[in-house]
Amino acid sequence: MQRTEIATLGEFGLIRHLTNAVTLRNKSTLKGVGDDAAVLDYRDKQTLITTDLLLEGVHFDLTYTPLKHLGYKAAVVNFSDIYAMNGQPKQMTVSVGISKRFAVEDLEELYAGIMLACDVYGVDLVGGDTSSSLTGLALSLTCIGEGEVGKIVYRDGAKETDLICVSGDLGAAYMGLQLLEREKNVFQGEKDFQPDFSGKEYILERQLKPEARKDVIAILAEAGIVPTAMMDISDGLSSELLHITSQSGVGCRIYEDRIPIDYQTAVMAEEFNMNLVTAALNGGEDYELVFTVPLSYHDQVQALKGIKIIGHITKAAFGNCLVGRDGGEVALKAQGWQSFTEERP
Amino acid sequence: MQRTEIATLGEFGLIRHLTNAVTLRNKSTLKGVGDDAAVLDYRDKQTLITTDLLLEGVHFDLTYTPLKHLGYKAAVVNFSDIYAMNGQPKQMTVSVGISKRFAVEDLEELYAGIMLACDVYGVDLVGGDTSSSLTGLALSLTCIGEGEVGKIVYRDGAKETDLICVSGDLGAAYMGLQLLEREKNVFQGEKDFQPDFSGKEYILERQLKPEARKDVIAILAEAGIVPTAMMDISDGLSSELLHITSQSGVGCRIYEDRIPIDYQTAVMAEEFNMNLVTAALNGGEDYELVFTVPLSYHDQVQALKGIKIIGHITKAAFGNCLVGRDGGEVALKAQGWQSFTEERP
């Protein structure tokens, strides 16, 4: 593969090179890349802002993450936060810090993934910058979206007796990560090793190329349902549910046998001798939506494809509990905090 | 000084700890920290977005930059981009990546600087996150601002015969940096060394604690002047002027004896045996404003305190030139590209 040193383009040349394919598609985007700030017109909607900082070695491992996938995932994860507010992502800024290890072609790959995500989700790339980094790749994304007045969904609106719903299935991204980490450790050093991932495509795709649930937001809108509370599942279902119940001042009760889990996820958990429910509750990076709706919507929600009712909201005094297949109850716990890593020497 | 390990608070605890003093002051801020995205209401204005990624060892050196100053400067530099659009900064998100080298108290210092800047400039902190980093401090800020419809100022509006104006003085931040770098090199290793900076306070403050020219935007508004083009001076006057002229399809002519330079800057340049005009034209990090106004505003602009007319816009065919004190002309050149640094082993 060709390798063009970044210094041959210079900073402004590099930005131009990477963003010259950008087309603006949203009427709210008045001015994108190329001035001190982007200019947006949100005069008929409310504005949503979310941001992410991704650092090599902490948030991603380039040993098994192709740069194009990294770009796609970084963008999609940000869009997911906007959908989780019942909004639509419309603009994004991307800043990249890169060391000399990376060539122009590497950045092209990264941007190809970012642009693909923008295409798929209808988002305009409107700004950002590139700079050097001493230690690898740093990626910072900010997504701007719109929400209709009165229809933005927060975390704090869940009410007693509300139904708790989840889209898609859970735990697959986490099992995909376990698989990638295992292959990396087993074959460390063998340069051209190609592990056999057949039959495991789904969990790998969930880890490497997740999608945001734009479709679920559309289905809910079509059905005329505005959830009372909603979050996307990035840190794991338990963690997100605990955010919703603590901010709403309520408790919850979810049922183990209702938690949607894919077959490949289950097979992999068995292979790794891991607790499947723990993986589904705490694995994270599913980017599914968890939301609550009034009990009166029961039949409507149950009829929605790809949405599962997994439990209900209770009084705060009842706590947050998981009802097992045997009827036993355990308290829901958030995933342990991943401790801050040691600095390289 | 007390040192609290970050792990004792956990991620969510850390964010709460750092942001519990946040008060929201702008009516356009509907929801700040604490959900998937912040929610803003920009229904009577247009929205401006700017973002910055700052990496330790590349954009700042903690040997001589106190964390509180770093936070203040990082915020102010972002506000400056919004003022450069003739807008008002209103909200900001802050994401921080930190290695174990940093304690909770360090982050408190950093946030104290960020919050101080928010207080001074009337900006709401509305989101962001903290994560671990393998190699020091990474800081990503996004600022959201508002602009009045029809009064947002871009880079591409400069017209032939327009006057070129600059606020404040130039080159001081660059000379401050030279001074700090010299002291660092001379006294490397001596832990409690306190260099004598008396008589050099101004250039140090310009480097370590710059201000954004909110006041200039207010003065222009009061005088009823909307510039035809405007930028803030972060990369140096030459570089910014070349952006304005190339995007506007014009040329420019500026006069060496009109470039505003402070006395301390001149003294320091002499001490370092550096070309003073080069420092003022290419030094960067002044965060002053360079803008163009129609010739008809000449008397009005000349009467404004702290604003200097340094030249005028010409036909593109005349190029971009600096007229020296002796009447000689040289082409304006942008500062050289700082090459991408080597990765640490």
XYZ file of C-alpha atoms in Angstrom:
690
model
C 0.000 0.000 0.000
C 1.126 3.518 -0.780
C 2.398 5.534 2.136
C 2.262 9.322 1.900
C 3.881 11.169 4.791
C 1.453 13.608 6.376
C 4.048 16.396 6.357
C 3.868 16.459 2.542
C 0.355 17.923 2.748
C 0.657 20.251 5.740
C -2.157 20.825 8.210
C -4.512 22.851 6.018
C -3.726 20.693 3.021
C -4.505 17.600 5.060
C -7.865 18.944 6.225
C -8.753 19.943 2.660
C -7.639 16.539 1.377
C -9.734 14.670 3.932
C -12.825 16.838 3.691
C -13.028 17.680 -0.004
C -15.556 14.884 -0.547
C -17.871 16.343 2.093
C -21.289 17.289 0.792
C -23.775 19.107 2.994
C -27.275 17.660 2.986
C -29.152 19.190 5.912
C -30.929 22.519 5.577
C -29.853 23.335 9.135
C -26.200 23.338 8.001
C -25.403 26.844 6.760
C -21.597 26.608 6.817
C -19.416 23.568 7.395
C -15.646 23.149 7.372
C -13.542 26.231 6.605
C -14.167 29.039 9.079
C -13.585 29.686 12.776
C -16.838 27.887 13.568
C -19.585 26.037 11.743
C -22.899 27.862 11.386
C -26.189 26.057 11.936
C -29.789 27.128 11.814
C -31.939 25.470 14.480
C -34.668 28.031 14.553
C -37.530 25.526 14.278
C -36.108 22.805 16.572
C -34.209 22.331 19.778
C -30.531 21.463 19.609
C -28.839 18.350 21.021
C -25.085 18.114 21.647
C -22.997 15.068 22.536
C -19.268 14.500 22.498
C -16.760 11.634 22.763
C -13.011 11.415 23.224
C -11.411 8.145 22.050
C -7.778 7.310 22.800
C -5.719 4.521 21.276
C -4.921 1.741 23.733
C -7.793 2.790 26.002
C -10.901 2.889 23.830
C -9.709 0.926 20.831
C -6.987 -1.504 19.806
C -5.714 -1.078 16.261
C -4.323 -4.632 16.310
C -7.763 -5.912 15.370
C -9.710 -2.748 14.557
C -9.416 -1.620 10.923
C -9.259 2.191 10.767
C -12.337 2.373 8.566
C -14.335 0.426 11.139
C -12.982 2.624 13.900
C -14.165 5.746 12.067
C -17.574 4.219 11.391
C -18.052 3.080 14.980
C -16.826 6.351 16.522
C -19.390 8.257 14.447
C -22.263 5.825 15.015
C -21.711 5.782 18.775
C -22.162 9.541 18.814
C -25.296 9.384 16.665
C -26.642 6.791 19.093
C -26.554 9.364 21.920
C -28.708 11.728 19.865
C -31.264 9.002 19.021
C -31.328 8.190 22.758
C -32.799 11.691 23.285
C -35.461 10.918 20.627
C -33.604 13.265 18.280
C -31.998 13.144 14.834
C -28.215 13.645 14.388
C -27.548 16.336 11.782
C -23.980 17.630 12.073
C -20.664 16.347 13.399
C -17.178 17.712 14.055
C -14.146 15.418 14.064
C -10.733 16.221 15.532
C -7.838 13.804 15.102
C -4.452 13.705 16.842
C -1.965 11.457 15.035
C 1.617 10.409 15.466
C 4.106 9.896 12.636
C 3.230 6.195 12.665
C 0.214 7.135 10.544
C 0.305 8.023 6.863
C -2.175 10.004 4.804
C -3.638 6.699 3.562
C -4.398 5.675 7.154
C -6.318 8.868 7.733
C -8.144 8.357 4.459
C -9.314 4.983 5.777
C -10.426 6.521 9.053
C -12.310 9.302 7.264
C -13.819 6.836 4.802
C -15.460 5.118 7.766
C -16.611 8.419 9.263
C -18.044 9.596 5.921
C -19.780 6.273 5.329
C -21.515 6.616 8.698
C -22.456 10.206 7.783
C -23.933 8.938 4.498
C -25.902 6.138 6.114
C -27.312 8.360 8.873
C -27.668 11.618 6.915
C -25.212 13.671 8.958
C -23.038 16.592 7.751
C -19.364 16.767 8.707
C -18.981 20.461 9.590
C -15.640 20.961 11.287
C -12.768 19.757 13.396
C -9.047 19.667 12.953
C -5.974 17.472 12.783
C -2.863 17.817 14.895
C 0.120 15.758 15.835
C 0.163 13.443 18.833
C 3.111 11.945 20.697
C 1.567 8.560 21.225
C -0.783 7.254 18.633
C -4.293 8.131 17.647
C -6.658 10.426 19.553
C -10.111 10.989 18.171
C -12.638 13.538 19.372
C -16.139 13.729 17.911
C -19.010 16.056 18.673
C -22.447 15.428 17.228
C -25.179 18.032 16.943
C -28.753 16.964 16.455
C -32.280 18.271 16.484
C -35.243 17.389 18.617
C -38.840 18.459 18.327
C -40.032 20.761 21.064
C -41.839 18.674 23.689
C -40.640 15.345 22.285
C -37.089 15.204 23.611
C -36.745 12.234 25.974
C -34.603 12.518 29.107
C -33.467 9.964 31.666
C -35.559 11.296 34.498
C -39.120 10.744 33.263
C -39.765 7.088 34.178
C -42.914 6.607 36.292
C -44.151 3.768 38.493
C -45.845 0.983 36.468
C -44.114 2.106 33.212
C -42.959 -0.765 31.036
C -39.215 -1.218 30.444
C -38.399 -1.999 26.805
C -35.192 -2.942 25.007
C -34.440 -3.020 21.270
C -32.476 -5.779 19.500
C -30.356 -8.108 21.607
C -27.680 -7.666 24.248
C -24.204 -8.970 25.064
C -23.088 -9.700 21.483
C -20.617 -6.806 21.222
C -19.013 -7.865 24.477
C -18.627 -11.488 23.340
C -17.195 -10.214 20.059
C -14.589 -8.287 22.026
C -13.712 -11.375 24.089
C -13.216 -13.341 20.870
C -10.960 -10.679 19.331
C -8.916 -10.384 22.519
C -8.454 -14.154 22.683
C -7.263 -14.416 19.079
C -4.919 -11.491 19.648
C -3.355 -13.143 22.694
C -3.103 -16.606 21.137
C -1.475 -15.466 17.930
C 0.516 -12.480 19.093
C 3.528 -12.060 16.885
C 2.285 -14.083 13.881
C 1.931 -11.360 11.337
C -0.205 -12.903 8.668
C -2.362 -15.058 10.897
C -5.992 -15.121 9.772
C -8.162 -16.604 12.493
C -11.278 -18.563 11.490
C -14.235 -16.484 12.510
C -16.888 -18.340 10.536
C -20.133 -18.701 12.410
C -19.108 -15.779 14.609
C -19.723 -12.966 12.146
C -22.634 -11.505 14.060
C -20.836 -10.941 17.357
C -17.773 -9.571 15.530
C -19.883 -7.139 13.567
C -21.634 -6.031 16.737
C -18.230 -5.183 18.206
C -16.473 -3.772 15.151
C -19.302 -2.158 13.189
C -22.268 -1.421 15.426
C -25.310 0.482 14.189
C -27.358 3.137 15.977
C -31.096 2.489 16.271
C -32.379 5.201 13.973
C -35.004 2.679 12.876
C -36.358 2.245 16.395
C -36.801 6.015 16.777
C -38.683 6.022 13.475
C -40.890 3.073 14.521
C -41.767 4.768 17.808
C -42.584 8.034 16.036
C -44.761 6.191 13.537
C -46.624 4.503 16.366
C -47.062 7.897 18.054
C -45.155 6.729 21.133
C -42.941 9.170 23.057
C -41.051 7.199 25.757
C -41.055 8.604 29.282
C -37.291 7.923 29.635
C -34.659 6.569 27.255
C -30.913 5.843 27.026
C -28.670 4.026 24.628
C -26.870 1.000 26.025
C -23.173 1.794 25.939
C -22.041 0.768 29.426
C -24.392 -2.205 29.812
C -28.132 -2.537 30.522
C -27.709 -2.603 34.323
C -25.704 0.604 34.371
C -28.160 2.449 32.102
C -31.226 1.245 33.994
C -29.704 2.403 37.272
C -29.176 5.849 35.723
C -32.813 5.994 34.674
C -34.220 4.822 38.007
C -31.962 7.003 40.162
C -32.659 10.126 38.056
C -36.381 9.353 37.915
C -36.618 8.560 41.625
C -38.077 5.075 41.031
C -37.074 1.406 41.168
C -37.270 -1.359 38.574
C -37.905 -5.046 38.192
C -36.630 -6.883 35.126
C -36.931 -10.566 34.249
C -33.963 -12.714 33.255
C -35.989 -14.784 30.795
C -37.098 -11.642 28.959
C -33.603 -10.330 28.205
C -33.036 -10.654 24.436
C -29.863 -12.601 23.637
C -28.688 -13.867 20.246
C -27.763 -17.516 19.683
C -24.129 -16.712 18.754
C -23.744 -14.720 21.970
C -24.954 -17.707 23.991
C -22.653 -20.169 22.186
C -19.660 -17.922 22.711
C -20.418 -17.388 26.411
C -20.515 -21.146 26.854
C -17.218 -21.550 24.969
C -15.646 -18.960 27.280
C -17.362 -20.422 30.335
C -18.811 -16.986 31.119
C -22.155 -16.166 32.718
C -24.430 -15.278 29.810
C -26.776 -13.017 31.777
C -23.855 -11.085 33.228
C -22.523 -10.533 29.707
C -25.931 -9.319 28.532
C -26.488 -7.049 31.553
C -22.993 -5.607 31.904
C -21.197 -6.212 28.629
C -21.796 -2.816 27.104
C -21.286 -1.381 23.610
C -24.579 -2.819 22.347
C -25.882 0.629 21.320
C -29.405 -0.685 21.638
C -32.039 1.536 23.232
C -33.600 0.984 26.648
C -36.742 3.021 27.235
C -39.826 3.229 29.383
C -43.411 3.758 28.232
C -46.688 4.076 30.163
C -48.411 0.753 30.884
C -51.302 1.793 28.621
C -49.006 1.295 25.611
C -48.528 -2.413 26.444
C -50.295 -3.888 23.430
C -48.889 -1.316 21.026
C -45.303 -1.832 22.163
C -45.639 -5.588 22.232
C -46.638 -5.481 18.570
C -43.479 -3.584 17.550
C -40.912 -5.722 15.757
C -37.538 -5.998 17.466
C -38.734 -4.455 20.749
C -38.970 -6.537 23.886
C -40.693 -5.683 27.181
C -38.283 -6.870 29.874
C -39.890 -5.571 33.059
C -41.475 -2.560 34.709
C -40.805 0.467 36.872
C -41.592 0.246 40.591
C -41.558 2.525 43.624
C -38.028 3.526 44.598
C -38.367 1.624 47.876
C -38.484 -1.691 46.016
C -34.978 -1.104 44.669
C -33.641 -2.329 41.327
C -33.988 -6.041 40.929
C -33.467 -8.870 38.489
C -35.914 -11.767 38.763
C -34.176 -15.023 37.843
C -35.638 -17.958 35.919
C -36.210 -19.692 39.253
C -38.117 -16.703 40.621
C -35.235 -15.646 42.880
C -34.390 -11.959 43.045
C -30.990 -10.252 42.962
C -30.137 -6.569 43.114
C -29.032 -5.027 39.815
C -25.482 -3.715 39.988
C -23.609 -1.434 37.628
C -20.526 -2.816 35.965
C -17.352 -2.189 37.951
C -15.389 0.911 37.142
C -12.517 0.221 34.778
C -9.618 1.657 36.717
C -7.465 4.338 35.183
C -4.547 2.758 33.394
C -0.904 3.234 34.159
C 0.991 5.714 32.052
C 3.546 4.329 29.650
C 7.121 4.915 30.797
C -0.894 18.852 48.697
C -3.509 16.168 49.149
C -3.558 13.476 46.491
C -6.782 11.561 45.940
C -6.542 8.681 43.474
C -9.116 9.025 40.728
C -10.184 5.396 41.122
C -11.614 6.237 44.560
C -14.385 8.265 42.898
C -15.093 6.171 39.795
C -16.039 7.714 36.458
C -19.536 8.915 37.274
C -18.439 10.017 40.722
C -15.603 11.965 39.147
C -17.859 13.749 36.673
C -20.313 14.615 39.459
C -17.471 15.804 41.651
C -16.052 18.049 38.952
C -19.344 19.432 37.705
C -21.400 19.825 40.895
C -20.518 23.516 41.057
C -21.864 24.109 37.551
C -24.677 26.612 37.385
C -26.563 27.224 34.153
C -27.020 30.855 33.241
C -28.147 31.016 29.616
C -31.776 30.699 28.677
C -30.745 28.700 25.613
C -29.414 25.941 27.913
C -32.320 23.608 28.659
C -30.332 20.627 29.961
C -26.636 20.400 30.743
C -24.533 17.565 32.150
C -26.306 14.317 33.018
C -28.047 12.814 29.992
C -27.013 11.281 26.666
C -26.804 14.762 25.150
C -27.212 18.356 26.223
C -30.381 20.130 25.070
C -30.267 23.692 23.785
C -32.876 26.075 22.459
C -31.609 28.215 19.589
C -34.949 29.032 18.092
C -34.350 32.784 17.840
C -30.694 32.685 16.736
C -28.300 30.785 14.522
C -25.940 28.308 16.112
C -22.122 28.353 15.979
C -19.964 25.312 16.736
C -16.209 25.114 17.221
C -14.003 22.392 18.646
C -10.418 21.869 19.796
C -8.313 18.847 20.699
C -5.323 19.572 22.947
C -2.673 16.928 23.672
C 0.039 17.062 26.301
C 3.529 17.489 24.844
C 2.093 18.812 21.569
C -0.193 21.697 22.501
C 0.920 22.370 26.047
C 3.814 21.672 28.378
C 2.854 21.070 32.000
C 6.419 21.865 33.107
C 5.518 25.537 33.046
C 1.757 25.554 32.525
C -0.271 25.388 35.736
C -3.356 23.206 35.200
C -5.703 26.025 36.163
C -4.168 28.232 33.480
C -4.371 25.396 30.969
C -8.093 25.013 31.654
C -8.686 28.741 31.405
C -6.739 29.082 28.165
C -8.297 26.010 26.530
C -11.760 27.432 27.192
C -10.935 31.009 26.160
C -9.336 29.866 22.895
C -12.607 28.164 21.989
C -14.689 31.218 22.931
C -12.367 33.276 20.727
C -13.447 31.259 17.660
C -17.089 32.109 18.369
C -16.362 35.837 18.796
C -14.440 35.634 15.490
C -17.798 34.817 13.830
C -19.322 37.908 15.529
C -21.164 35.539 17.854
C -21.497 34.952 21.594
C -20.292 31.690 23.191
C -23.052 30.163 25.316
C -22.330 26.485 26.015
C -19.285 24.241 26.177
C -18.540 20.531 26.512
C -15.252 19.308 27.971
C -13.796 15.815 27.626
C -10.634 14.861 29.472
C -8.360 11.834 29.054
C -5.995 11.392 32.006
C -3.301 8.962 33.042
C -2.697 7.755 36.585
C -0.093 10.489 36.974
C -3.006 12.816 37.701
C -4.950 12.942 40.944
C -8.429 14.267 41.612
C -6.861 17.503 42.893
C -5.145 18.012 39.527
C -8.445 17.717 37.711
C -10.019 20.102 40.210
C -7.368 22.656 39.248
C -8.013 22.105 35.546
C -11.782 22.443 36.012
C -11.323 25.493 38.259
C -9.666 27.217 35.298
C -12.378 26.063 32.891
C -15.159 27.206 35.248
C -13.464 30.555 35.830
C -13.400 31.143 32.081
C -17.075 30.125 31.902
C -17.868 32.638 34.677
C -15.953 35.475 33.046
C -17.469 34.876 29.602
C -20.965 33.767 30.654
C -20.771 30.253 29.217
C -22.549 27.108 30.517
C -20.626 23.832 30.844
C -23.156 21.330 29.473
C -21.406 18.026 28.957
C -18.341 15.955 28.252
C -16.689 13.045 29.925
C -13.532 11.786 31.555
C -11.619 8.660 30.608
C -8.228 7.182 31.164
C -5.282 7.841 28.866
C -2.039 5.919 28.449
C 0.149 8.936 28.039
C -0.797 12.046 29.913
C -3.475 14.619 29.432
C -5.787 14.918 26.435
C -8.351 17.691 26.422
C -11.192 18.112 23.962
C -13.485 21.134 24.068
C -16.471 22.052 21.942
C -18.067 25.465 22.209
C -21.562 26.324 21.038
C -22.540 29.914 20.473
C -25.239 32.062 19.002
C -25.179 34.559 16.184
C -27.831 36.968 15.010
C -29.331 36.140 11.651
C -27.570 38.267 9.026
C -24.787 39.389 11.370
C -22.550 36.322 11.387
C -19.149 37.221 9.907
C -17.302 34.721 7.698
C -13.806 34.727 6.228
C -14.884 35.194 2.664
C -16.528 38.604 2.685
C -13.543 40.974 2.335
C -13.899 43.416 -0.589
C -11.422 45.568 -2.467
C -10.628 48.858 -0.645
C -11.867 47.442 2.712
C -9.740 48.484 5.661
C -7.842 45.791 7.567
C -8.071 46.236 11.337
C -6.425 44.468 14.274
C -7.288 44.603 17.968
C -4.738 44.843 20.803
C -1.125 44.009 20.049
C 0.686 41.081 18.443
C 3.642 38.808 19.128
C 3.539 38.973 22.931
C 2.235 35.425 23.465
C 4.986 34.078 21.222
C 7.711 35.960 23.102
C 6.208 34.703 26.371
C 6.549 31.162 25.060
C 10.181 31.750 24.071
C 10.905 33.014 27.567
C 9.255 30.014 29.243
C 11.075 27.581 26.964
C 14.421 29.239 27.701
C 13.924 29.077 31.457
C 12.841 25.465 31.163
C 15.964 24.524 29.234
C 18.340 26.482 31.437
C 17.030 25.109 34.693
C 15.944 21.639 33.692
C 16.219 19.354 36.664
C 16.230 22.002 39.385
C 12.959 21.290 41.077
C 12.291 24.387 43.124
C 13.824 26.898 40.775
C 11.821 30.132 40.582
C 12.985 32.216 37.644
C 12.792 36.012 37.911
C 10.075 37.109 35.530
C 9.670 40.674 36.824
C 9.099 43.192 34.072
C 7.961 40.330 31.821
C 4.525 39.765 33.340
C 2.644 40.975 30.290
C 4.176 38.585 27.753
C 3.845 35.669 30.188
C 0.206 36.441 30.820
C -0.418 36.677 27.094
C 0.998 33.155 26.730
C -0.389 31.518 29.866
C -3.687 33.319 30.404
C -4.905 34.900 27.182
C -8.291 36.572 26.911
C -10.792 36.454 24.052
C -11.927 39.793 22.639
C -15.536 39.786 23.804
C -15.082 43.524 24.414
C -14.154 44.190 20.782
C -17.298 42.422 19.558
C -19.323 44.576 21.965
C -17.588 47.792 20.805
C -18.247 46.961 17.158
C -21.899 46.160 17.887
C -22.293 49.417 19.800
C -20.811 51.335 16.875
C -23.185 49.510 14.514
C -20.278 48.025 12.555
C -20.567 44.505 11.080
C -17.154 43.533 9.628
C -17.075 42.118 6.101
C -14.653 39.345 7.206
C -13.137 38.393 10.544
C -10.866 35.786 12.166
C -9.161 35.406 15.490
C -5.375 35.331 15.398
C -4.328 31.900 16.599
C -1.745 30.885 13.967
C -0.323 34.370 13.396
C -1.545 37.458 11.532
C 0.013 36.427 8.196
C -1.639 33.023 8.190
C -5.078 34.441 9.103
C -4.873 37.256 6.548
C -3.970 34.755 3.825
C -7.063 32.720 4.764
C -9.244 35.820 4.465
C -7.789 36.974 1.152
C -7.773 33.533 -0.485
C -11.349 32.788 0.601
C -12.523 36.275 -0.378
C -10.697 36.219 -3.726
C -8.769 39.408 -2.988
C -5.257 40.580 -2.068
C -4.005 42.741 0.788
C -1.444 45.360 1.637
C -0.407 45.904 5.245
C 2.135 48.320 6.666
C 4.929 47.286 8.996
C 4.821 50.525 10.978
C 1.110 50.046 11.674
C 1.430 46.635 13.314
C 0.667 47.041 17.022
C 3.447 45.673 19.226
C 3.851 46.050 22.986
C 7.050 47.402 24.525
C 7.789 44.166 26.469
C 7.471 42.180 23.249
C 10.028 44.419 21.555
C 12.478 44.221 24.480
C 12.210 40.450 24.590
C 12.720 40.091 20.818
C 15.876 42.135 21.116
C 17.116 40.033 24.058
C 16.526 36.896 21.972
C 17.972 38.531 18.866
C 14.792 37.680 16.966
C 13.089 39.658 14.199
C 10.303 41.569 15.927
C 8.055 41.877 12.876
C 8.347 38.162 12.154
C 7.306 37.423 15.742
C 4.318 39.757 15.420
C 3.261 38.400 12.016
C 3.838 34.697 12.609
C 4.048 34.185 16.364
C 0.480 33.082 16.875
C -1.658 32.551 19.990
C -2.461 36.258 20.298
C -6.230 35.611 20.134
C -6.711 39.150 18.905
C -9.207 39.783 16.109
C -8.298 40.715 12.548
C -11.230 42.047 10.537
C -12.092 44.058 7.488
C -14.603 46.907 7.198
C -15.721 49.031 4.261
C -13.577 52.137 3.665
C -16.544 54.340 4.540
C -16.117 53.311 8.186
C -12.594 54.797 8.304
C -13.239 57.615 10.768
C -15.516 55.517 12.954
C -13.022 52.666 13.226
C -10.103 54.978 13.785
C -11.919 56.421 16.786
C -12.348 53.002 18.430
C -10.036 52.409 21.377
C -7.646 49.483 21.000
C -8.333 48.987 17.284
C -5.662 49.733 14.702
C -6.026 50.050 10.937
C -2.998 48.237 9.512
C -3.704 48.218 5.764
C -6.323 47.559 3.146
C -7.735 44.962 0.786
C -6.625 45.027 -2.859
C -7.408 43.186 -6.086
C -6.259 39.570 -5.961
C -3.724 40.287 -8.726
C -1.726 42.537 -6.389
C -1.023 39.608 -4.065
C -0.559 39.803 -0.319
C 2.153 42.204 0.659
C 3.839 43.788 3.617
C 5.155 47.323 3.102
C 8.297 47.857 5.181
C 9.334 51.019 7.019
C 11.630 51.829 4.094
C 8.769 51.484 1.585
C 10.052 48.121 0.301
C 7.500 45.380 -0.296
C 7.674 41.689 0.598
C 5.132 38.942 0.058
C 3.251 37.809 3.167
C 3.912 34.159 3.973
C 2.133 31.837 6.336
C 4.099 30.389 9.201
C 5.787 27.087 8.364
C 3.888 23.924 9.117
C 4.948 22.390 12.416
C 5.841 18.906 11.330
C 4.157 15.922 12.906
C 6.186 14.719 15.844
C 7.783 11.329 16.268
C 5.932 8.802 18.358
C 7.432 7.940 21.684
C 9.006 4.470 21.732
